[in-house]
GROMACS .gro file of C-alpha atoms in nm:
model
  447
    1MET     CA    1  12.692  10.905   8.748
    2ARG     CA    2  12.857  11.233   8.661
    3HIS     CA    3  13.217  11.252   8.773
    4LYS     CA    4  13.234  11.630   8.790
    5GLY     CA    5  13.118  11.851   9.071
    6SER     CA    6  13.174  11.859   9.444
    7LEU     CA    7  13.052  11.596   9.688
    8HIS     CA    8  12.793  11.843   9.815
    9GLU     CA    9  12.663  11.909   9.463
   10LYS     CA   10  12.627  11.538   9.390
   11LEU     CA   11  12.457  11.486   9.724
   12PHE     CA   12  12.213  11.769   9.656
   13ASN     CA   13  12.129  11.644   9.306
   14LEU     CA   14  12.042  11.303   9.449
   15THR     CA   15  11.876  11.413   9.772
   16TRP     CA   16  11.618  11.666   9.659
   17PRO     CA   17  11.414  11.432   9.434
   18ILE     CA   18  11.441  11.151   9.692
   19PHE     CA   19  11.325  11.395   9.961
   20ILE     CA   20  11.026  11.501   9.754
   21GLU     CA   21  10.946  11.139   9.671
   22THR     CA   22  10.968  11.039  10.039
   23SER     CA   23  10.754  11.336  10.141
   24LEU     CA   24  10.489  11.231   9.894
   25ILE     CA   25  10.502  10.873  10.022
   26MET     CA   26  10.444  11.010  10.370
   27LEU     CA   27  10.153  11.218  10.246
   28LEU     CA   28  10.010  10.907  10.082
   29GLY     CA   29   9.995  10.725  10.416
   30MET     CA   30   9.880  11.033  10.602
   31GLY     CA   31   9.606  11.089  10.344
   32ASP     CA   32   9.438  10.761  10.435
   33ILE     CA   33   9.485  10.817  10.809
   34PHE     CA   34   9.361  11.176  10.827
   35MET     CA   35   9.078  11.141  10.576
   36LEU     CA   36   8.956  10.839  10.773
   37GLY     CA   37   8.991  11.051  11.088
   38THR     CA   38   8.686  11.249  10.980
   39TYR     CA   39   8.505  10.920  10.919
   40ASP     CA   40   8.579  10.724  11.242
   41ASP     CA   41   8.869  10.726  11.494
   42ASN     CA   42   8.843  10.347  11.515
   43ALA     CA   43   8.911  10.330  11.142
   44VAL     CA   44   9.228  10.535  11.202
   45ALA     CA   45   9.347  10.288  11.466
   46ALA     CA   46   9.267   9.991  11.241
   47VAL     CA   47   9.454  10.123  10.938
   48GLY     CA   48   9.745  10.228  11.158
   49VAL     CA   49   9.781   9.876  11.298
   50VAL     CA   50   9.750   9.709  10.957
   51ASN     CA   51  10.003   9.944  10.802
   52GLN     CA   52  10.243   9.862  11.086
   53MET     CA   53  10.208   9.493  11.001
   54LEU     CA   54  10.233   9.553  10.625
   55ASN     CA   55  10.546   9.762  10.672
   56MET     CA   56  10.705   9.455  10.825
   57VAL     CA   57  10.608   9.257  10.514
   58PHE     CA   58  10.749   9.528  10.287
   59LEU     CA   59  11.079   9.487  10.470
   60LEU     CA   60  11.084   9.125  10.353
   61PHE     CA   61  11.055   9.254   9.999
   62GLY     CA   62  11.344   9.486  10.084
   63VAL     CA   63  11.579   9.187  10.126
   64VAL     CA   64  11.650   9.206   9.753
   65THR     CA   65  11.573   9.576   9.709
   66THR     CA   66  11.848   9.680   9.952
   67GLY     CA   67  12.105   9.462   9.781
   68THR     CA   68  11.996   9.587   9.440
   69SER     CA   69  12.048   9.949   9.537
   70VAL     CA   70  12.398   9.888   9.674
   71LEU     CA   71  12.515   9.662   9.391
   72CYS     CA   72  12.383   9.886   9.112
   73ALA     CA   73  12.572  10.184   9.258
   74ARG     CA   74  12.884   9.974   9.314
   75TYR     CA   75  12.891   9.824   8.963
   76LEU     CA   76  12.821  10.165   8.816
   77GLY     CA   77  13.131  10.292   8.996
   78MET     CA   78  13.327   9.998   8.852
   79ARG     CA   79  13.187  10.067   8.498
   80GLN     CA   80  13.045   9.711   8.479
   81HIS     CA   81  12.721   9.791   8.296
   82SER     CA   82  12.634   9.432   8.201
   83SER     CA   83  12.648   9.342   8.570
   84VAL     CA   84  12.409   9.628   8.644
   85ARG     CA   85  12.153   9.487   8.398
   86GLN     CA   86  12.187   9.136   8.540
   87VAL     CA   87  12.132   9.260   8.895
   88VAL     CA   88  11.823   9.449   8.780
   89GLY     CA   89  11.678   9.145   8.602
   90VAL     CA   90  11.732   8.908   8.894
   91SER     CA   91  11.590   9.149   9.152
   92ILE     CA   92  11.269   9.217   8.959
   93LEU     CA   93  11.195   8.850   8.883
   94PHE     CA   94  11.273   8.727   9.234
   95ASN     CA   95  11.068   8.996   9.409
   96LEU     CA   96  10.773   8.940   9.175
   97LEU     CA   97  10.758   8.568   9.258
   98PHE     CA   98  10.830   8.616   9.629
   99SER     CA   99  10.585   8.903   9.681
  100GLY     CA  100  10.311   8.725   9.485
  101THR     CA  101  10.331   8.430   9.724
  102ILE     CA  102  10.326   8.653  10.033
  103SER     CA  103  10.034   8.856   9.897
  104PHE     CA  104   9.822   8.542   9.856
  105PHE     CA  105   9.864   8.453  10.224
  106LEU     CA  106   9.800   8.810  10.341
  107GLY     CA  107   9.468   8.825  10.160
  108PHE     CA  108   9.352   8.469  10.229
  109TYR     CA  109   9.442   8.470  10.599
  110ALA     CA  110   9.370   8.837  10.674
  111ARG     CA  111   9.142   8.766  10.970
  112GLU     CA  112   9.391   8.528  11.133
  113ILE     CA  113   9.681   8.770  11.081
  114VAL     CA  114   9.492   9.067  11.223
  115GLY     CA  115   9.371   8.849  11.510
  116ILE     CA  116   9.727   8.830  11.641
  117MET     CA  117   9.693   9.189  11.764
  118ASP     CA  118   9.381   9.111  11.974
  119LEU     CA  119   9.210   9.432  11.864
  120ARG     CA  120   8.886   9.554  12.015
  121GLU     CA  121   8.568   9.473  11.826
  122GLY     CA  122   8.517   9.823  11.687
  123VAL     CA  123   8.865   9.824  11.537
  124CYS     CA  124   8.904   9.459  11.432
  125GLU     CA  125   8.652   9.446  11.144
  126TYR     CA  126   8.795   9.760  10.988
  127ALA     CA  127   9.144   9.610  11.012
  128VAL     CA  128   9.037   9.282  10.847
  129ASP     CA  129   8.875   9.467  10.555
  130TYR     CA  130   9.181   9.680  10.496
  131MET     CA  131   9.427   9.387  10.525
  132THR     CA  132   9.222   9.172  10.286
  133TRP     CA  133   9.244   9.417   9.999
  134VAL     CA  134   9.575   9.593  10.054
  135GLY     CA  135   9.748   9.271  10.159
  136SER     CA  136   9.626   9.081   9.851
  137PHE     CA  137   9.790   9.338   9.626
  138ALA     CA  138  10.106   9.391   9.831
  139TRP     CA  139  10.303   9.260   9.532
  140LEU     CA  140  10.237   9.593   9.359
  141GLN     CA  141  10.428   9.772   9.635
  142ALA     CA  142  10.711   9.519   9.609
  143ILE     CA  143  10.761   9.584   9.237
  144SER     CA  144  10.729   9.959   9.282
  145LEU     CA  145  10.988   9.959   9.564
  146THR     CA  146  11.229   9.742   9.365
  147ILE     CA  147  11.222   9.945   9.044
  148SER     CA  148  11.229  10.276   9.232
  149ALA     CA  149  11.543  10.161   9.416
  150ILE     CA  150  11.699  10.067   9.081
  151LEU     CA  151  11.618  10.406   8.929
  152ARG     CA  152  11.766  10.592   9.227
  153SER     CA  153  12.082  10.380   9.220
  154LEU     CA  154  12.127  10.459   8.852
  155GLN     CA  155  12.108  10.830   8.932
  156ARG     CA  156  11.753  10.878   8.801
  157PRO     CA  157  11.564  10.968   9.121
  158LYS     CA  158  11.322  11.199   8.941
  159PHE     CA  159  11.120  10.913   8.796
  160PRO     CA  160  11.022  10.761   9.133
  161MET     CA  161  10.937  11.114   9.244
  162ILE     CA  162  10.704  11.160   8.945
  163ALA     CA  163  10.548  10.820   9.013
  164ILE     CA  164  10.466  10.891   9.376
  165LEU     CA  165  10.333  11.238   9.288
  166SER     CA  166  10.087  11.072   9.050
  167VAL     CA  167  10.000  10.816   9.315
  168ASN     CA  168   9.917  11.087   9.570
  169ILE     CA  169   9.682  11.260   9.331
  170VAL     CA  170   9.507  10.933   9.242
  171ASN     CA  171   9.483  10.825   9.607
  172ILE     CA  172   9.339  11.154   9.734
  173ILE     CA  173   9.080  11.161   9.457
  174GLY     CA  174   8.997  10.796   9.521
  175ASN     CA  175   8.961  10.855   9.895
  176TYR     CA  176   8.733  11.150   9.836
  177PHE     CA  177   8.491  10.947   9.627
  178LEU     CA  178   8.519  10.603   9.790
  179ILE     CA  179   8.552  10.674  10.164
  180PHE     CA  180   8.272  10.927  10.186
  181GLY     CA  181   8.054  10.820   9.891
  182ASN     CA  182   8.083  11.141   9.693
  183GLY     CA  183   7.962  11.155   9.334
  184PRO     CA  184   7.805  10.832   9.201
  185PHE     CA  185   7.975  10.609   9.462
  186GLU     CA  186   7.843  10.455   9.782
  187PRO     CA  187   8.034  10.541  10.105
  188LEU     CA  188   8.276  10.251  10.161
  189GLY     CA  189   8.483  10.384  10.451
  190VAL     CA  190   8.791  10.172  10.519
  191THR     CA  191   8.722   9.946  10.221
  192GLY     CA  192   8.712  10.253   9.998
  193ALA     CA  193   9.050  10.365  10.134
  194ALA     CA  194   9.187  10.018  10.056
  195PHE     CA  195   9.055  10.026   9.697
  196SER     CA  196   9.210  10.368   9.646
  197THR     CA  197   9.545  10.255   9.787
  198VAL     CA  198   9.560   9.948   9.562
  199PHE     CA  199   9.473  10.140   9.246
  200SER     CA  200   9.724  10.416   9.322
  201ARG     CA  201  10.001  10.154   9.367
  202LEU     CA  202   9.912  10.008   9.028
  203VAL     CA  203   9.963  10.353   8.877
  204SER     CA  204  10.307  10.371   9.044
  205VAL     CA  205  10.414  10.035   8.899
  206LEU     CA  206  10.313  10.134   8.547
  207ILE     CA  207  10.509  10.461   8.567
  208VAL     CA  208  10.836  10.318   8.702
  209ILE     CA  209  10.831  10.020   8.462
  210THR     CA  210  10.787  10.258   8.170
  211ALA     CA  211  11.072  10.481   8.290
  212LEU     CA  212  11.308  10.187   8.345
  213LYS     CA  213  11.253  10.013   8.010
  214ARG     CA  214  11.205  10.307   7.778
  215ILE     CA  215  11.443  10.566   7.921
  216VAL     CA  216  11.694  10.442   8.182
  217LEU     CA  217  11.779  10.087   8.065
  218PRO     CA  218  11.643  10.051   7.711
  219ASP     CA  219  11.898   9.773   7.648
  220LEU     CA  220  11.754   9.563   7.933
  221SER     CA  221  11.638   9.239   7.768
  222ILE     CA  222  11.501   8.899   7.854
  223ASN     CA  223  11.859   8.769   7.836
  224ASP     CA  224  11.935   8.970   8.151
  225ILE     CA  225  11.654   8.789   8.333
  226ILE     CA  226  11.652   8.437   8.188
  227PRO     CA  227  11.842   8.217   8.251
  228PHE     CA  228  11.811   8.309   8.618
  229ARG     CA  229  12.155   8.399   8.757
  230TRP     CA  230  12.182   8.241   9.098
  231ASN     CA  231  12.524   8.401   9.156
  232ARG     CA  232  12.364   8.746   9.131
  233LEU     CA  233  12.089   8.646   9.372
  234LYS     CA  234  12.355   8.527   9.615
  235GLU     CA  235  12.525   8.868   9.593
  236LEU     CA  236  12.194   9.044   9.652
  237LEU     CA  237  12.108   8.829   9.952
  238GLN     CA  238  12.453   8.871  10.110
  239ILE     CA  239  12.380   9.243  10.131
  240GLY     CA  240  12.003   9.240  10.160
  241LEU     CA  241  11.948   8.972  10.424
  242PRO     CA  242  12.146   9.146  10.699
  243GLY     CA  243  12.006   9.487  10.603
  244ALA     CA  244  11.649   9.363  10.589
  245GLY     CA  245  11.712   9.158  10.902
  246GLU     CA  246  11.794   9.474  11.091
  247MET     CA  247  11.480   9.648  10.969
  248LEU     CA  248  11.267   9.337  11.016
  249SER     CA  249  11.383   9.309  11.376
  250TYR     CA  250  11.295   9.676  11.427
  251SER     CA  251  10.954   9.633  11.266
  252LEU     CA  252  10.874   9.322  11.471
  253SER     CA  253  10.967   9.522  11.778
  254GLN     CA  254  10.729   9.799  11.671
  255VAL     CA  255  10.446   9.552  11.617
  256THR     CA  256  10.509   9.410  11.965
  257VAL     CA  257  10.508   9.757  12.119
  258THR     CA  258  10.188   9.839  11.930
  259TYR     CA  259  10.037   9.537  12.104
  260PHE     CA  260  10.151   9.686  12.438
  261ILE     CA  261   9.992  10.018  12.347
  262ASN     CA  262   9.668   9.838  12.264
  263ILE     CA  263   9.676   9.700  12.620
  264ILE     CA  264   9.714  10.054  12.761
  265SER     CA  265   9.397  10.190  12.597
  266ASN     CA  266   9.223  10.251  12.267
  267GLU     CA  267   9.300  10.624  12.306
  268ALA     CA  268   9.671  10.543  12.335
  269LEU     CA  269   9.652  10.340  12.014
  270ILE     CA  270   9.478  10.624  11.832
  271ALA     CA  271   9.726  10.883  11.968
  272ARG     CA  272  10.018  10.662  11.864
  273THR     CA  273   9.878  10.637  11.509
  274TYR     CA  274   9.840  11.013  11.472
  275VAL     CA  275  10.178  11.095  11.627
  276VAL     CA  276  10.369  10.837  11.421
  277ASN     CA  277  10.228  10.987  11.101
  278ILE     CA  278  10.293  11.346  11.207
  279VAL     CA  279  10.654  11.299  11.325
  280MET     CA  280  10.745  11.145  10.990
  281ILE     CA  281  10.786  11.506  10.884
  282ALA     CA  282  11.079  11.538  11.124
  283TYR     CA  283  11.287  11.255  10.978
  284LEU     CA  284  11.197  11.274  10.609
  285PHE     CA  285  11.504  11.480  10.526
  286ALA     CA  286  11.734  11.246  10.718
  287TYR     CA  287  11.584  10.948  10.538
  288ALA     CA  288  11.638  11.109  10.198
  289VAL     CA  289  11.996  11.199  10.290
  290ALA     CA  290  12.056  10.841  10.409
  291GLN     CA  291  11.942  10.703  10.073
  292SER     CA  292  12.162  10.946   9.880
  293CYS     CA  293  12.455  10.887  10.114
  294SER     CA  294  12.429  10.510  10.066
  295ILE     CA  295  12.434  10.543   9.687
  296LEU     CA  296  12.732  10.780   9.685
  297VAL     CA  297  12.928  10.588   9.950
  298GLY     CA  298  12.883  10.269   9.747
  299PHE     CA  299  12.996  10.449   9.433
  300TYR     CA  300  13.305  10.609   9.591
  301ILE     CA  301  13.412  10.292   9.767
  302GLY     CA  302  13.366  10.107   9.438
  303GLU     CA  303  13.612  10.357   9.292
  304GLY     CA  304  13.844  10.320   9.592
  305HIS     CA  305  13.790  10.676   9.721
  306THR     CA  306  13.739  10.601  10.091
  307LEU     CA  307  13.828  10.951  10.213
  308ALA     CA  308  13.553  11.100   9.995
  309ALA     CA  309  13.309  10.842  10.135
  310HIS     CA  310  13.410  10.929  10.494
  311ARG     CA  311  13.376  11.304  10.449
  312LEU     CA  312  13.042  11.260  10.279
  313MET     CA  313  12.903  11.045  10.561
  314LEU     CA  314  13.009  11.295  10.829
  315HIS     CA  315  12.857  11.583  10.635
  316CYS     CA  316  12.531  11.391  10.587
  317SER     CA  317  12.510  11.305  10.957
  318ARG     CA  318  12.552  11.667  11.067
  319ARG     CA  319  12.291  11.797  10.825
  320GLY     CA  320  12.047  11.517  10.901
  321ILE     CA  321  12.060  11.581  11.276
  322GLN     CA  322  12.027  11.957  11.236
  323VAL     CA  323  11.719  11.938  11.016
  324SER     CA  324  11.547  11.657  11.211
  325LEU     CA  325  11.600  11.837  11.542
  326SER     CA  326  11.463  12.165  11.403
  327LEU     CA  327  11.155  12.000  11.253
  328GLY     CA  328  11.094  11.803  11.572
  329LEU     CA  329  11.087  12.125  11.772
  330ILE     CA  330  10.845  12.289  11.529
  331ILE     CA  331  10.609  11.990  11.550
  332ALA     CA  332  10.620  11.996  11.931
  333LEU     CA  333  10.530  12.366  11.934
  334ILE     CA  334  10.229  12.336  11.703
  335ILE     CA  335  10.102  11.988  11.797
  336GLY     CA  336   9.788  12.121  11.970
  337PRO     CA  337   9.627  12.301  11.675
  338LEU     CA  338   9.767  12.039  11.434
  339MET     CA  339   9.603  11.747  11.615
  340GLY     CA  340   9.287  11.952  11.661
  341LEU     CA  341   9.233  11.934  11.286
  342PHE     CA  342   9.175  11.558  11.306
  343THR     CA  343   9.037  11.469  11.648
  344GLN     CA  344   8.870  11.635  11.946
  345ASP     CA  345   8.928  11.349  12.192
  346SER     CA  346   9.082  11.516  12.498
  347MET     CA  347   9.273  11.203  12.609
  348VAL     CA  348   9.425  11.154  12.264
  349LEU     CA  349   9.526  11.520  12.249
  350ALA     CA  350   9.682  11.510  12.597
  351MET     CA  351   9.892  11.201  12.520
  352ALA     CA  352  10.014  11.342  12.189
  353ALA     CA  353  10.110  11.675  12.349
  354ILE     CA  354  10.353  11.496  12.584
  355VAL     CA  355  10.515  11.240  12.355
  356VAL     CA  356  10.604  11.486  12.078
  357TRP     CA  357  10.844  11.663  12.316
  358ILE     CA  358  11.017  11.333  12.391
  359ASP     CA  359  11.027  11.275  12.016
  360VAL     CA  360  11.248  11.582  11.974
  361ILE     CA  361  11.530  11.390  12.146
  362LEU     CA  362  11.438  11.071  11.963
  363GLU     CA  363  11.490  11.236  11.622
  364ILE     CA  364  11.859  11.306  11.695
  365GLY     CA  365  11.931  10.936  11.729
  366ARG     CA  366  11.699  10.835  11.448
  367ALA     CA  367  11.871  11.064  11.196
  368LEU     CA  368  12.214  10.936  11.298
  369ASN     CA  369  12.096  10.576  11.279
  370MET     CA  370  11.949  10.601  10.933
  371ILE     CA  371  12.249  10.775  10.779
  372VAL     CA  372  12.535  10.584  10.942
  373ILE     CA  373  12.379  10.240  10.902
  374ALA     CA  374  12.305  10.311  10.534
  375ALA     CA  375  12.669  10.411  10.485
  376LEU     CA  376  12.800  10.105  10.673
  377ARG     CA  377  12.588   9.878  10.456
  378ALA     CA  378  12.713  10.043  10.138
  379ALA     CA  379  13.069   9.992  10.264
  380GLY     CA  380  13.012   9.619  10.311
  381ASP     CA  381  12.948   9.612  10.687
  382TYR     CA  382  12.627   9.410  10.702
  383ILE     CA  383  12.638   9.200  11.019
  384PHE     CA  384  12.718   9.437  11.307
  385PRO     CA  385  12.426   9.678  11.249
  386VAL     CA  386  12.189   9.381  11.251
  387ALA     CA  387  12.334   9.217  11.562
  388PHE     CA  388  12.359   9.528  11.774
  389GLY     CA  389  12.034   9.666  11.634
  390ALA     CA  390  11.845   9.353  11.742
  391LEU     CA  391  11.998   9.373  12.089
  392SER     CA  392  11.900   9.738  12.124
  393VAL     CA  393  11.547   9.735  11.981
  394TRP     CA  394  11.444   9.431  12.183
  395GLY     CA  395  11.639   9.502  12.499
  396ILE     CA  396  11.577   9.878  12.514
  397ALA     CA  397  11.289   9.982  12.285
  398THR     CA  398  11.069   9.679  12.351
  399GLY     CA  399  11.179   9.581  12.701
  400MET     CA  400  11.172   9.935  12.839
  401SER     CA  401  10.835   9.999  12.669
  402TRP     CA  402  10.684   9.719  12.876
  403VAL     CA  403  10.855   9.825  13.196
  404LEU     CA  404  10.790  10.199  13.166
  405GLY     CA  405  10.458  10.189  12.980
  406ILE     CA  406  10.285   9.893  13.144
  407THR     CA  407  10.464   9.796  13.468
  408TRP     CA  408  10.537  10.151  13.586
  409GLY     CA  409  10.212  10.286  13.442
  410LEU     CA  410  10.362  10.568  13.233
  411GLY     CA  411  10.157  10.463  12.932
  412LEU     CA  412  10.242  10.610  12.592
  413THR     CA  413  10.492  10.848  12.754
  414GLY     CA  414  10.696  10.553  12.884
  415VAL     CA  415  10.691  10.391  12.542
  416TRP     CA  416  10.831  10.704  12.377
  417ILE     CA  417  11.106  10.735  12.640
  418ALA     CA  418  11.211  10.379  12.551
  419PHE     CA  419  11.209  10.464  12.180
  420ALA     CA  420  11.429  10.771  12.237
  421ALA     CA  421  11.681  10.574  12.445
  422ASP     CA  422  11.707  10.301  12.181
  423GLU     CA  423  11.757  10.535  11.884
  424ASN     CA  424  12.023  10.748  12.052
  425ILE     CA  425  12.226  10.461  12.196
  426ARG     CA  426  12.227  10.280  11.862
  427GLY     CA  427  12.307  10.594  11.666
  428TRP     CA  428  12.618  10.692  11.859
  429ILE     CA  429  12.753  10.337  11.867
  430MET     CA  430  12.712  10.307  11.488
  431LEU     CA  431  12.897  10.636  11.442
  432HIS     CA  432  13.182  10.508  11.660
  433ARG     CA  433  13.201  10.193  11.446
  434TRP     CA  434  13.217  10.391  11.121
  435ASN     CA  435  13.496  10.614  11.253
  436ARG     CA  436  13.695  10.315  11.377
  437LYS     CA  437  13.664  10.136  11.042
  438PHE     CA  438  13.783  10.446  10.858
  439HIS     CA  439  14.083  10.514  11.081
  440THR     CA  440  14.196  10.150  11.077
  441GLY     CA  441  14.170  10.125  10.698
  442GLU     CA  442  13.881   9.876  10.702
  443LEU     CA  443  13.655  10.109  10.504
  444ARG     CA  444  13.707   9.940  10.171
  445LEU     CA  445  13.551   9.654   9.981
  446LYS     CA  446  13.689   9.306  10.023
  447THR     CA  447  13.799   9.153   9.695
   0.00000   0.00000   0.00000
């Protein structure tokens, strides 16, 4: 990392490529959803449900990825370059073996896994097809996520950005030919979208591996991977397990709530899928800032500069909230014509028009959550965000979704009210914890 320049300059240099990369990742998911929207609304619901379940699996892969990102930044700040290489080697090998095992079960037991959601007949077969193919090759996403996190932590965020740009191009072209049967291909629908997704992820893996070995860490060798260093894995898991536990709890909660929404109606499930993909635009900037903030906080705390870390976190939180709130308002104002591009179902449109206004409030808490929790994790506070996060997402987001959405009959509107309450309560409590740790001198690494 360069040691010159202001905090804001360093933040900007890290954030903009991560923001572009994250935007392109969002477009990748939206590409499948919205291109399938012109094929069949049931296909949209199916892919939305499967992606929700796969996101939970990707969080398992993130157990090591999260720890890798924090430790690489920390050791870089301490100038311990051999430790950086060892962390990289352990994380890649472990995630390859772990994700390969998970991928086998996802593909082989796709029907049983999808059956948990009790989907309607018109949606279920689409979901099984998509899970079979995308799940079988989930290990590609695991390797791509791991190496991309390494590259960002080593201050080379442009390479993951280039990789995901290439992936978007490949995926859109693949969707065009395989979903609709253009050119010499037969129309494959959801299966075509799955083939395109798998191939595009293979492209991503090839790009980030090439960047890591040939440009960023050319001195990375087999000696950094074998013999396997269990002490490094222990370090990674100490950070990654709590962090992934928090996200896994959240994702399990979302899967449970998706099941509730399926009970409400098929239109609610379709509306939820469209809205979730559209409102990603509102929190993309906050997510990118959270990633950059985590890297820089880990670096500065590794150097012992806790005041710089504190000022950076506060600055990131303000900017994240401002941008997320502004984008949320814009989405709410244009949701009618925007949704009209993909569906003409009046019930779906009516539900979406209501929940996006609730989402404006939700985005305030979501931005604060992402940024402060990322900073707490980089500062070594792993347990509290997980414990309180689990209490909040299950007690408020999930519990209130059932009460408001099902028991009180508010439907998708009640679910979104529960989401907004959860995000904002968690966000402000995490900010209070960060401030208390800074003012009491706890904001430093234990040695």
